[in-house]
mmCIF file of C-alpha atoms in Angstrom:
data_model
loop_
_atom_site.group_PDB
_atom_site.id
_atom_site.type_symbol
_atom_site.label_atom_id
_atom_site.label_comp_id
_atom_site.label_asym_id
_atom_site.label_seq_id
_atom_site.Cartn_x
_atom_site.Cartn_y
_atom_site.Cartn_z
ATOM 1 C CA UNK A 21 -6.989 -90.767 96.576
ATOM 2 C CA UNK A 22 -4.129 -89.210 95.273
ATOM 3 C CA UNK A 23 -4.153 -85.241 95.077
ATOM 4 C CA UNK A 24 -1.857 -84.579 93.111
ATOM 5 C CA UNK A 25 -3.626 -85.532 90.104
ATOM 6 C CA UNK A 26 -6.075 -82.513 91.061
ATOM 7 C CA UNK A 27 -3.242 -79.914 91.368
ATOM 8 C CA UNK A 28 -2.193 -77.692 88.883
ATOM 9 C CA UNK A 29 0.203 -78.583 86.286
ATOM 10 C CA UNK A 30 3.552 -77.870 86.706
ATOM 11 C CA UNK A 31 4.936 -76.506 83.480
ATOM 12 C CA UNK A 32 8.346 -77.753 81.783
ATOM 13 C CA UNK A 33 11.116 -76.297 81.228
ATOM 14 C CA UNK A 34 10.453 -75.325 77.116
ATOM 15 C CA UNK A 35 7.103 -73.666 78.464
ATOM 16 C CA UNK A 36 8.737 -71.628 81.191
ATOM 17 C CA UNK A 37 11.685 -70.406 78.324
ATOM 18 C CA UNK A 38 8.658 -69.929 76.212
ATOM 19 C CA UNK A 39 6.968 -67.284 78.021
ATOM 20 C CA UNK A 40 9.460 -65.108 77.982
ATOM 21 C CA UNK A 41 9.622 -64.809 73.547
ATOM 22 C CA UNK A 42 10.153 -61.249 72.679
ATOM 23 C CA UNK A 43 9.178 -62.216 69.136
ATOM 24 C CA UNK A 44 5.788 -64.091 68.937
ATOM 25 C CA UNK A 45 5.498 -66.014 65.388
ATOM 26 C CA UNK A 46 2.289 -65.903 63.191
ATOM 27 C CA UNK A 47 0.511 -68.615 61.776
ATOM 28 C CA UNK A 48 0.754 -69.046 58.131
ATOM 29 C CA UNK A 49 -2.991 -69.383 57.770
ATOM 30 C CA UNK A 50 -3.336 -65.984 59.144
ATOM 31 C CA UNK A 51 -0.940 -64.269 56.683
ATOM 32 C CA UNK A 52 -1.848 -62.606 53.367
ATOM 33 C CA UNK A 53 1.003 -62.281 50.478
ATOM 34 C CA UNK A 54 0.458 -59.291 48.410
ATOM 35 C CA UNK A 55 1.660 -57.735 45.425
ATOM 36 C CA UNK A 56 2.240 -54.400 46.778
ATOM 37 C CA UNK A 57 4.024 -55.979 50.177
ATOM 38 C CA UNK A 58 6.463 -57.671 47.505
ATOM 39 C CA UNK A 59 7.528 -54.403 45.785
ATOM 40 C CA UNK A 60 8.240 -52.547 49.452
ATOM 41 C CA UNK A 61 10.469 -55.478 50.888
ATOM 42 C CA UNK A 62 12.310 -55.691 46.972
ATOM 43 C CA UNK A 63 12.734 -51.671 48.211
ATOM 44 C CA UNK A 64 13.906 -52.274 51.265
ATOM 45 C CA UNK A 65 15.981 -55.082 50.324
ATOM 46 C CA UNK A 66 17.796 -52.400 47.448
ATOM 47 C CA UNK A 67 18.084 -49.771 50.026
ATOM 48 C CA UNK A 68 19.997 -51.913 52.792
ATOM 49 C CA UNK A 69 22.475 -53.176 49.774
ATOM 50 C CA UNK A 70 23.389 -49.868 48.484
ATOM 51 C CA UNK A 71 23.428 -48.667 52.428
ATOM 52 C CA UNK A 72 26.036 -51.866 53.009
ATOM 53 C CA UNK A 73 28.026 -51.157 49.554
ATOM 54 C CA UNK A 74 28.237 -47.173 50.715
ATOM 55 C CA UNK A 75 29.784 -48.448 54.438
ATOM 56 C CA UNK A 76 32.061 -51.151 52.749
ATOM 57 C CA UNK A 77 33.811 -48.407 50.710
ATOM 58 C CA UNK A 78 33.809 -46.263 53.536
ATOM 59 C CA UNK A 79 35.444 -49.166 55.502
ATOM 60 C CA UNK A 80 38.443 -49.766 53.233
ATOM 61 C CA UNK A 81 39.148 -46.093 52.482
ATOM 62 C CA UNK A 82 38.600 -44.855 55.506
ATOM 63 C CA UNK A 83 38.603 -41.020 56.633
ATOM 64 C CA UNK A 84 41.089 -38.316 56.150
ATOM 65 C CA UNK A 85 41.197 -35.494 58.021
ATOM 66 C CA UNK A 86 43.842 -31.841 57.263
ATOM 67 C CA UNK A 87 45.061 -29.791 59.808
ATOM 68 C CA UNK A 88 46.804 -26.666 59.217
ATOM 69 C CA UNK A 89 49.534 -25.480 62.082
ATOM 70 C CA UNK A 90 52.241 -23.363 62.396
ATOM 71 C CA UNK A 91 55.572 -24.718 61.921
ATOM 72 C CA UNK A 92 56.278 -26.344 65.123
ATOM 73 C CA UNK A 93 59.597 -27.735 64.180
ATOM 74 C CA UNK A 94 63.154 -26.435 64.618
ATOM 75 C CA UNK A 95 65.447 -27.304 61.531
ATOM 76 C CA UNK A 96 68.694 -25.135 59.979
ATOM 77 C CA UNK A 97 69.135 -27.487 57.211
ATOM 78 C CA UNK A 98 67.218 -29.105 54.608
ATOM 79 C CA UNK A 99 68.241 -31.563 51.261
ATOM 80 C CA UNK A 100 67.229 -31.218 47.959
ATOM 81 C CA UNK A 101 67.243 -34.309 45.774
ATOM 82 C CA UNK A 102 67.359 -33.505 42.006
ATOM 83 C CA UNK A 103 67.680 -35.010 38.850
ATOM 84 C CA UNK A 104 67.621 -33.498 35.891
ATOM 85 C CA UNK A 105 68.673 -33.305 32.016
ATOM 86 C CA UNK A 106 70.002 -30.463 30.175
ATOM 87 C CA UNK A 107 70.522 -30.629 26.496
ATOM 88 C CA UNK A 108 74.004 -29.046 27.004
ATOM 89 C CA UNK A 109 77.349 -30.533 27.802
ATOM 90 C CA UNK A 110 78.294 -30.924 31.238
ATOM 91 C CA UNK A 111 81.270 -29.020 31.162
ATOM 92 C CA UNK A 112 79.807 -25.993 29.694
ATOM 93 C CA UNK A 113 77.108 -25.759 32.642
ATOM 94 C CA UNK A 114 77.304 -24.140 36.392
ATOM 95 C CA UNK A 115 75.252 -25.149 39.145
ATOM 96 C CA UNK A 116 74.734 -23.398 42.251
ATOM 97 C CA UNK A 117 72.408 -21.666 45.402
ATOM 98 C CA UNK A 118 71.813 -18.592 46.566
ATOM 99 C CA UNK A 119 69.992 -18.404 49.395
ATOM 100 C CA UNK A 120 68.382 -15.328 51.676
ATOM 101 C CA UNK A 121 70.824 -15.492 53.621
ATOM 102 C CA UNK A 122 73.896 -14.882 51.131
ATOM 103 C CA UNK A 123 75.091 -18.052 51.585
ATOM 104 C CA UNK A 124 76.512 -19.592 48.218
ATOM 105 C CA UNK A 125 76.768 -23.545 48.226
ATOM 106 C CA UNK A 126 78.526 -24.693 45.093
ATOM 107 C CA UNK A 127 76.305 -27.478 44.310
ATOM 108 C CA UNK A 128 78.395 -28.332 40.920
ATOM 109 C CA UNK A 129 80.838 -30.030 43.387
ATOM 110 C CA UNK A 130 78.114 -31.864 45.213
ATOM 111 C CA UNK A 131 76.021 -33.553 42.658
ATOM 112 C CA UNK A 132 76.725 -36.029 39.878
ATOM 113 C CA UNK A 133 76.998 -35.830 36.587
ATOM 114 C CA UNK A 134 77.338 -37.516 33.180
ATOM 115 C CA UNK A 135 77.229 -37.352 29.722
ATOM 116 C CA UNK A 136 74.020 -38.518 28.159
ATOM 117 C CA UNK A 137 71.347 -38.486 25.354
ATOM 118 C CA UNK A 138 68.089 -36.061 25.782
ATOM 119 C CA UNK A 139 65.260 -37.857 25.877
ATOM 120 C CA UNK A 140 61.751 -36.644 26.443
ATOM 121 C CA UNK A 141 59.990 -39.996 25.330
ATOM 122 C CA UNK A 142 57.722 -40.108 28.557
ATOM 123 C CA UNK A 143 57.847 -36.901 29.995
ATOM 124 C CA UNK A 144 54.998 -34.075 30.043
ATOM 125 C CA UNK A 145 54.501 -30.528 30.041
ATOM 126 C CA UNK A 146 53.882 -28.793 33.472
ATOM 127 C CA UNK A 147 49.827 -27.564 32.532
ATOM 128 C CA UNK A 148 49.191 -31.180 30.658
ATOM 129 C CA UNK A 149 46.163 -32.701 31.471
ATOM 130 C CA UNK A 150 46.994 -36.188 29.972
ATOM 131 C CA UNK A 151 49.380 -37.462 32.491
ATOM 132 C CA UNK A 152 48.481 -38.372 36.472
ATOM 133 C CA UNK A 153 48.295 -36.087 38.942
ATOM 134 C CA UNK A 154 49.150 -36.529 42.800
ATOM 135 C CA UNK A 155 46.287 -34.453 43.326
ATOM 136 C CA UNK A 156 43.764 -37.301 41.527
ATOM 137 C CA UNK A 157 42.608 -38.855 44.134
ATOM 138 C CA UNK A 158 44.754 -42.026 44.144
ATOM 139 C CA UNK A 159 48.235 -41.312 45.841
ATOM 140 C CA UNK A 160 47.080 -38.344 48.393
ATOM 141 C CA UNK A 161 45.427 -41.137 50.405
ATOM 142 C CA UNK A 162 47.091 -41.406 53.285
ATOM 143 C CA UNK A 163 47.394 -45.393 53.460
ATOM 144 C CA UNK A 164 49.088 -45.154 50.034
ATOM 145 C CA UNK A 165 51.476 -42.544 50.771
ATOM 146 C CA UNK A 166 52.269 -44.530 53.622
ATOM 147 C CA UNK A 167 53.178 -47.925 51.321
ATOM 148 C CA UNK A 168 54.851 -45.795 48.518
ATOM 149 C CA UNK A 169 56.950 -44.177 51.332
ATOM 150 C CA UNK A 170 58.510 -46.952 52.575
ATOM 151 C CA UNK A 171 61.539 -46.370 53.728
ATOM 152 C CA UNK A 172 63.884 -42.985 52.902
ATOM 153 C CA UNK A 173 66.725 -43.928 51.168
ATOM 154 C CA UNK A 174 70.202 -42.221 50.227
ATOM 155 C CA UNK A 175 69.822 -40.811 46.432
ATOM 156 C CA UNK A 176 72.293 -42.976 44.538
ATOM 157 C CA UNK A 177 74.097 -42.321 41.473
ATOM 158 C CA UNK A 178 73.994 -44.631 38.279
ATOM 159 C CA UNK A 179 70.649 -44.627 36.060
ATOM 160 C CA UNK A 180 67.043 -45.021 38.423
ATOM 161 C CA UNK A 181 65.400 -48.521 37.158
ATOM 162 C CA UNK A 182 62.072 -48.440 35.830
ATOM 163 C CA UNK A 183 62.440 -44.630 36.199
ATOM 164 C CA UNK A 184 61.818 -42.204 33.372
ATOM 165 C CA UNK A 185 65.825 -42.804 32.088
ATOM 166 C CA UNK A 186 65.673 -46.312 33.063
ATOM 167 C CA UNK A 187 67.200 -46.618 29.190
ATOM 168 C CA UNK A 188 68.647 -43.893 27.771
ATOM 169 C CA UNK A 189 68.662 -44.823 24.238
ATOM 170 C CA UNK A 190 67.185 -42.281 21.885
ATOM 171 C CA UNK A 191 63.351 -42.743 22.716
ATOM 172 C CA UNK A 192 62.020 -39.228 21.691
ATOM 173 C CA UNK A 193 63.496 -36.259 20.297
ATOM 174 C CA UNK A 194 66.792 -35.145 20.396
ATOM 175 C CA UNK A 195 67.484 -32.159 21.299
ATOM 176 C CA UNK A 196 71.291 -32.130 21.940
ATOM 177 C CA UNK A 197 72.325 -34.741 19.828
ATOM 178 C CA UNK A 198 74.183 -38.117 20.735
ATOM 179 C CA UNK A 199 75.626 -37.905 24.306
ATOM 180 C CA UNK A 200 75.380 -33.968 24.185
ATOM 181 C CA UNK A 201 73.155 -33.884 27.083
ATOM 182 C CA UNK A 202 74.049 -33.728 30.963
ATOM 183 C CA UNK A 203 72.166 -35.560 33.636
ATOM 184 C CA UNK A 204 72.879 -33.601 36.982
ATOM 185 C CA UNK A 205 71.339 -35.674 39.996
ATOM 186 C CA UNK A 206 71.587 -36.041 43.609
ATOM 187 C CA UNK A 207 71.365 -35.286 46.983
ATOM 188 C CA UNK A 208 72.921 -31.779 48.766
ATOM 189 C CA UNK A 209 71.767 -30.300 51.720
ATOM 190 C CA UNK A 210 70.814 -26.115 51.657
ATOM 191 C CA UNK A 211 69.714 -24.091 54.656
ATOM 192 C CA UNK A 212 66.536 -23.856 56.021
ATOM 193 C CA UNK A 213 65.350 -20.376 54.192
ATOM 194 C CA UNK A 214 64.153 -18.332 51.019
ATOM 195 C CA UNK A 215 66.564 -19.552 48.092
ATOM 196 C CA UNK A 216 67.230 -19.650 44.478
ATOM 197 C CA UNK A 217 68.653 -22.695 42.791
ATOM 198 C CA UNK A 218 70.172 -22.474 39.189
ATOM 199 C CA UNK A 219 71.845 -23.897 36.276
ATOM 200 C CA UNK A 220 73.355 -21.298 33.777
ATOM 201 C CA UNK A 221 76.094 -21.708 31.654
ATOM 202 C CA UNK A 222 79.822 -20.902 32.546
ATOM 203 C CA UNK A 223 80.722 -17.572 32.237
ATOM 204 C CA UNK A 224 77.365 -16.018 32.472
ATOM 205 C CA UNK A 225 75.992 -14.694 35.557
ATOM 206 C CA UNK A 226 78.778 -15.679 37.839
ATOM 207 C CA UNK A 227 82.422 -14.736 36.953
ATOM 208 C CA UNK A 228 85.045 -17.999 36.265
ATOM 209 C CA UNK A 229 88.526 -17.861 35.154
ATOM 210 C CA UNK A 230 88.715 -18.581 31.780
ATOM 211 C CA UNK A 231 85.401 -20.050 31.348
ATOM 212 C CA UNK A 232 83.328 -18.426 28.816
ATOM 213 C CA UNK A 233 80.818 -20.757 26.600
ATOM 214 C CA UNK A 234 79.753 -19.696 23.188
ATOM 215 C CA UNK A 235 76.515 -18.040 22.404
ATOM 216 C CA UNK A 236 74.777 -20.147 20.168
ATOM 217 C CA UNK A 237 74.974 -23.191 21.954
ATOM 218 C CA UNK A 238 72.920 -22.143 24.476
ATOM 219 C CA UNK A 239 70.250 -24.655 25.105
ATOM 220 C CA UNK A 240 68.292 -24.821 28.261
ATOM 221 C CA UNK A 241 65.932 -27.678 27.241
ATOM 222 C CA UNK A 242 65.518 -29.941 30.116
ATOM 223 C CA UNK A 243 63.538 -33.061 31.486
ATOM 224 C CA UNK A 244 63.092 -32.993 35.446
ATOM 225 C CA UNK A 245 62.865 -36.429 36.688
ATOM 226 C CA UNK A 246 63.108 -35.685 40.216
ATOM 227 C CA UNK A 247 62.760 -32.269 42.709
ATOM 228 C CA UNK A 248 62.199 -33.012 46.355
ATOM 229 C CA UNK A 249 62.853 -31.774 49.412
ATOM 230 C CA UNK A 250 63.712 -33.318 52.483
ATOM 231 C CA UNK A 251 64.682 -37.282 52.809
ATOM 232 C CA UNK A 252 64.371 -38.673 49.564
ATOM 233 C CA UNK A 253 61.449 -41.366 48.812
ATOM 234 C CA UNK A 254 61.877 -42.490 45.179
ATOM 235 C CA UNK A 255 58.306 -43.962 44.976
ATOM 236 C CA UNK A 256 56.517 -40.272 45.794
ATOM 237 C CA UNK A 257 55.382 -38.420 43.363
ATOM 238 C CA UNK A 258 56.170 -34.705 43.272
ATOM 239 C CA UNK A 259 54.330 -31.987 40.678
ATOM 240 C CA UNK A 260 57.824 -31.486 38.550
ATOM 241 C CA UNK A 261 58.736 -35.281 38.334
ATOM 242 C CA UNK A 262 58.602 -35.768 34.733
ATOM 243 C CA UNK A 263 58.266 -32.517 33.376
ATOM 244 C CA UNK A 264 59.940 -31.329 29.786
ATOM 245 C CA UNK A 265 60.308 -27.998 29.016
ATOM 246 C CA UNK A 266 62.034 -26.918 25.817
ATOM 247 C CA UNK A 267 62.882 -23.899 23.846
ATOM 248 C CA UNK A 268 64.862 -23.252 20.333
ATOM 249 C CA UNK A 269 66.109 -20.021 21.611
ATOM 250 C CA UNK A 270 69.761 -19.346 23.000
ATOM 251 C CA UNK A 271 68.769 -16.725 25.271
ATOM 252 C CA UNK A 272 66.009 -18.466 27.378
ATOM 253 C CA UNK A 273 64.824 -18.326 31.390
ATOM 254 C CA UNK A 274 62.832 -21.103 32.548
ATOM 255 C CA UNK A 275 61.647 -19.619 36.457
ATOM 256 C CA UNK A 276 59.776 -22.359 38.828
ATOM 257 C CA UNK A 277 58.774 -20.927 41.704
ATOM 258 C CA UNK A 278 58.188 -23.598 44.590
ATOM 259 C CA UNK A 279 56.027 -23.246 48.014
ATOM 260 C CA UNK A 280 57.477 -25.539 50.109
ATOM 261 C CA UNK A 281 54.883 -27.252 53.048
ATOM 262 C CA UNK A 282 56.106 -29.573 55.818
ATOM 263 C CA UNK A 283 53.495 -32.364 55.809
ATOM 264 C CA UNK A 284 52.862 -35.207 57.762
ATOM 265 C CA UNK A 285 50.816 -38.478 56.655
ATOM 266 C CA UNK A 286 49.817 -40.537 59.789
ATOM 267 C CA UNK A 287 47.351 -43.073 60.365
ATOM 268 C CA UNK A 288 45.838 -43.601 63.500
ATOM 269 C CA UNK A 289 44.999 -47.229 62.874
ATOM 270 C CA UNK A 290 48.215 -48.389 62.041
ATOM 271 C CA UNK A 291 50.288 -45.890 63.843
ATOM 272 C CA UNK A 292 52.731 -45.067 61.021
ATOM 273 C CA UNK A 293 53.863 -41.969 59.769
ATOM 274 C CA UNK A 294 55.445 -39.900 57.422
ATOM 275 C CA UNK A 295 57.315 -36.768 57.403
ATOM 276 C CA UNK A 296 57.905 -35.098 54.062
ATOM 277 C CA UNK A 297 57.404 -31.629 52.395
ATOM 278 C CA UNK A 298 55.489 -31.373 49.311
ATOM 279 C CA UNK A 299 55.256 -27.770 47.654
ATOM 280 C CA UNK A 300 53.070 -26.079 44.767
ATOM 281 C CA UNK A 301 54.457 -24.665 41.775
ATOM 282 C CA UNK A 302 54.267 -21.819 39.439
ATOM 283 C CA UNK A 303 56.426 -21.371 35.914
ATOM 284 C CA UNK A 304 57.297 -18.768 34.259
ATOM 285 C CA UNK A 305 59.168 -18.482 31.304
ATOM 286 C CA UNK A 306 60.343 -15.900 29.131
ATOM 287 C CA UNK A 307 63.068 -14.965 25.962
ATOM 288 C CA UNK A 308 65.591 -12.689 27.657
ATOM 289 C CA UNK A 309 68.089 -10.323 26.081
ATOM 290 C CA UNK A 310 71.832 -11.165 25.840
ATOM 291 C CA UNK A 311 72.133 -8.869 28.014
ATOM 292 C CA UNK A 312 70.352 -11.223 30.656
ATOM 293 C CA UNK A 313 71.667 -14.792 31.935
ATOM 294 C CA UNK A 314 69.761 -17.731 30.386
ATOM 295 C CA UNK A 315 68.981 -21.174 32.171
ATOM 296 C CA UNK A 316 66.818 -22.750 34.436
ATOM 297 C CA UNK A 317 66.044 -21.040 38.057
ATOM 298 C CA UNK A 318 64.230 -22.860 41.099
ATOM 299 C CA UNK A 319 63.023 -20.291 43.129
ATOM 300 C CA UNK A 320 61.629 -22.215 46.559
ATOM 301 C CA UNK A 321 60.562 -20.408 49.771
ATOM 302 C CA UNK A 322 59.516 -22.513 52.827
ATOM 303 C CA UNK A 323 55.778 -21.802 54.038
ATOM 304 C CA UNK A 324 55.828 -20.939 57.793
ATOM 305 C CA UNK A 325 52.453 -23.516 58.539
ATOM 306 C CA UNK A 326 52.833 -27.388 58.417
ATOM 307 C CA UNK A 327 49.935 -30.069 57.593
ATOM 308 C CA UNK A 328 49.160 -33.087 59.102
ATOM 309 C CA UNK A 329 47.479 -35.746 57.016
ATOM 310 C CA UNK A 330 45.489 -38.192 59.350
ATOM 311 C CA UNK A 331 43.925 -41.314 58.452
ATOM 312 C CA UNK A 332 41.643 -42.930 60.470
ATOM 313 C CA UNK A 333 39.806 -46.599 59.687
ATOM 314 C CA UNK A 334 36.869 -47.723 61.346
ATOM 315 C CA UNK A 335 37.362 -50.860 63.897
ATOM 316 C CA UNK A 336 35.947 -54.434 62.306
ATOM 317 C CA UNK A 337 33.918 -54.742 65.107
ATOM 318 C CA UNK A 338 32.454 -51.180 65.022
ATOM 319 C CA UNK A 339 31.634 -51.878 61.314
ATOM 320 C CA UNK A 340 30.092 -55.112 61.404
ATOM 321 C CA UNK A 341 27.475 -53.236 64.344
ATOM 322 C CA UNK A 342 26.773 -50.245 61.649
ATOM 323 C CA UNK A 343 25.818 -52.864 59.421
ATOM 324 C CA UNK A 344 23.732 -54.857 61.711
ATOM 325 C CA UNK A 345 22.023 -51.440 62.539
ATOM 326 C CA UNK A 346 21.604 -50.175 59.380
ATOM 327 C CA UNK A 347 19.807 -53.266 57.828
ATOM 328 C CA UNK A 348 17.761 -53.661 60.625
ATOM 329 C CA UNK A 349 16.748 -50.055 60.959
ATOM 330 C CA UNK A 350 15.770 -50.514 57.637
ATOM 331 C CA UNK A 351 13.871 -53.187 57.784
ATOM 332 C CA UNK A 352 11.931 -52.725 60.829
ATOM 333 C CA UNK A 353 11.357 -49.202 60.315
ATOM 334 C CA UNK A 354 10.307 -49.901 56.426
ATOM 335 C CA UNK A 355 7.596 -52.377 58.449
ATOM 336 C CA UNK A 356 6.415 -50.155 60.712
ATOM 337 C CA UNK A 357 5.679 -47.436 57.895
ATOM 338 C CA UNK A 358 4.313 -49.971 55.518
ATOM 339 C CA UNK A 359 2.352 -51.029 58.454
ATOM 340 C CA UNK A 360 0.937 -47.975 59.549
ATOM 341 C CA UNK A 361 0.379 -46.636 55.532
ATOM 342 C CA UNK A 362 -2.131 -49.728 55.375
ATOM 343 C CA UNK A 363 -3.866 -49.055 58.045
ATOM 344 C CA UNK A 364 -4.338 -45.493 57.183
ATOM 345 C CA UNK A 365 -5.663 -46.863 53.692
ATOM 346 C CA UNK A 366 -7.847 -49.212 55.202
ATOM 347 C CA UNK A 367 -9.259 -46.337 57.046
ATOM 348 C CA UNK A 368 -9.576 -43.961 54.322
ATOM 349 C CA UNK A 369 -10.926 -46.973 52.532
ATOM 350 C CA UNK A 370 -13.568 -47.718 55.549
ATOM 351 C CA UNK A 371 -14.784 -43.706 55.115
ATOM 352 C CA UNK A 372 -15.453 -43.480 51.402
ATOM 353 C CA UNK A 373 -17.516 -46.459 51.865
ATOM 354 C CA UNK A 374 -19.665 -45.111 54.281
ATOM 355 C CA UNK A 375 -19.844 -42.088 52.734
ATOM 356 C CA UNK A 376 -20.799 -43.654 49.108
ATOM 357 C CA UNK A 377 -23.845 -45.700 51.323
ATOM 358 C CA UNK A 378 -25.240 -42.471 52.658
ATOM 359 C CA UNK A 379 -25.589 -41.315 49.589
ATOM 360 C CA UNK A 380 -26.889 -44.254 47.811
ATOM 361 C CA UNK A 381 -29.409 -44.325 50.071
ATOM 362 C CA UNK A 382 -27.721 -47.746 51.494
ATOM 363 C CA UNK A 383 -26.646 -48.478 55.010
ATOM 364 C CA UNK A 384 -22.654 -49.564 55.662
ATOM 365 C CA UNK A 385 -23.157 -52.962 55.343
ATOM 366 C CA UNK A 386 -26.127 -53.036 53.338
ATOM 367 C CA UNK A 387 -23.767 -53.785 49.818
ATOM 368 C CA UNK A 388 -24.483 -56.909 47.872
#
């Protein structure tokens, strides 16, 4: 006789695996679909896409964060990149700084200039509310700073392409006629302090040889294109670039006054970085006496702090988790609470029976 047909069983290998299921499965005989189970998985189902859209835009934009410090840098110098358009003839205009320190840079002889037609075809007022801001949203992110940046480049002469006088052709109105206008642009480094820049006209408010311009051609209508400080990135956008500000008197002052803040845009998932200043401004503008000096006056004073702009993205990996956790949170917790709600109905349900046979005179149980 053979014993082993009396042993036990040995089980195979499936069996043995099959012991150890974490998630036991339910016939579908013993399952009930209802109407009000639909509606709280459709929930569910809504909540966990919203949840996933939320994270996705979280994901791409990623997180900024501001810190404020005191100026840890060392610097005597800094450049100012300018270009601008005054409806006045380039020979009847001086340029120059003034700074705290009493030092007089005769910026005339360091930027360009040439002869051209006002135009104010694209430009905007300082306070208009129809043109984009840096401050909308769009180019403060840090990622986008970082891909307008590019690189810094020198500030060339000859007309910017694509740039507000990409075509200086008569688009707008006139203000100083055909080819009365003068374009003043570039580059010129200033010291590291309080200053004042201004353009006046010759004669007035600084004492030349034989220079003396007439009265009633004073016209101090201008279009900024471009004021920034420190190396020059032509895709940034700065609060004056493309700002008009005109006047049909002779004896005008246009005043900008300029707080200058060292900022740095980094991102901590790519590792690139950004150095630039960016600076709030202020205008005031008045109709002075003759008497007074007429033109336009940059007042800019360097802020002693320094921000750092940090962007930080979340990993792929880290992201894909959230999701995982968030969807499955959802879901099993949205079970367990539609889970224990029926029960507690069934319960309540169970009582108000009873109660309605005790006072029916019927026993629980007793309904036909």
């Amino acid at each position: 006789m053979n014993e082993e047909l009396f042993g036990e069983k040995q089980p195979s290998l499936g069996e043995s695996v099959r012991t150890f299921d974490a998630f036991p499965k339910t016939r579908a005989t013993y399952t009930t679909r209802t109407s009000r189970g639909g509606a709280v998985t459709l929930l569910l189902l809504l909540t966990s896409a919203y949840l996933t859209l939320t994270e996705l835009r979280t994901y791409l934009s990623g997180t900024e964060s501001h810190t404020f410090l005191v100026e840890p840098s060392i610097g005597h110098e800094m450049q100012i990149n300018l270009d601008i358009t005054v409806a006045m003839p380039c020979s009847s205009l001086h340029v120059n700084v003034q700074d705290a320190v009493q030092d007089r840079i005769l910026a005339g002889e360091l930027l360009s200039k040439e002869e051209v037609k006002f135009d104010d075809g694209e430009a905007h007022t300082l306070y208009s509310t129809d043109h984009r801001s840096v401050d909308d949203g769009g180019e403060r992110r840090v990622y986008e700073v970082l891909k307008k940046g590019g690189k810094k480049r020198v500030f060339k002469s000859g007309l910017r392409k694509g740039g507000l006088f990409a075509s200086l052709t008569g688009r707008g109105r006139n203000a100083g006629g055909g080819g009365g206008s003068c374009r003043i642009y570039g580059s010129m480094g200033v010291n590291r302090v309080q200053g004042d820049f201004h353009i006046t006209a010759k004669g007035h408010g600084y004492w030349e040889d034989g220079a003396h311009v007439d009265h009633q051609s004073f016209n101090f209508s201008h279009v900024i294109t471009e004021l920034s400080f420190g190396d020059y990135y032509p895709k940034l956008v700065n609060p004056l670039d493309g700002v008009v500000s005109k006047t049909d008197e002779n004896f005008y002052k246009f005043q900008y006054f300029l707080s200058i803040v060292p900022t740095n845009y980094e991102s901590q998932t790519s590792g690139k970085s950004l150095l630039t200043n960016q600076y709030a401004v202020t205008e005031q503008s008045r109709k002075v006496s003759s008497h007074s000096v007429p033109g336009i006056f940059f007042k800019y004073d360097i802020e002693p702090i320094s921000l750092t702009i940090s962007d930080r993205r979340t990993a792929l990996l880290a992201f894909v988790v959230r999701l995982v956790n968030i969807i499955s949170g959802i879901l099993v917790g949205g079970g367990w609470a539609y889970g224990l709600f029926s029960t507690l109905a069934g319960y309540f349900r169970r009582q108000r029976r009873s109660t309605d046979g005790m006072l029916n005179g019927r026993a629980l149980g007793d309904e036909e």
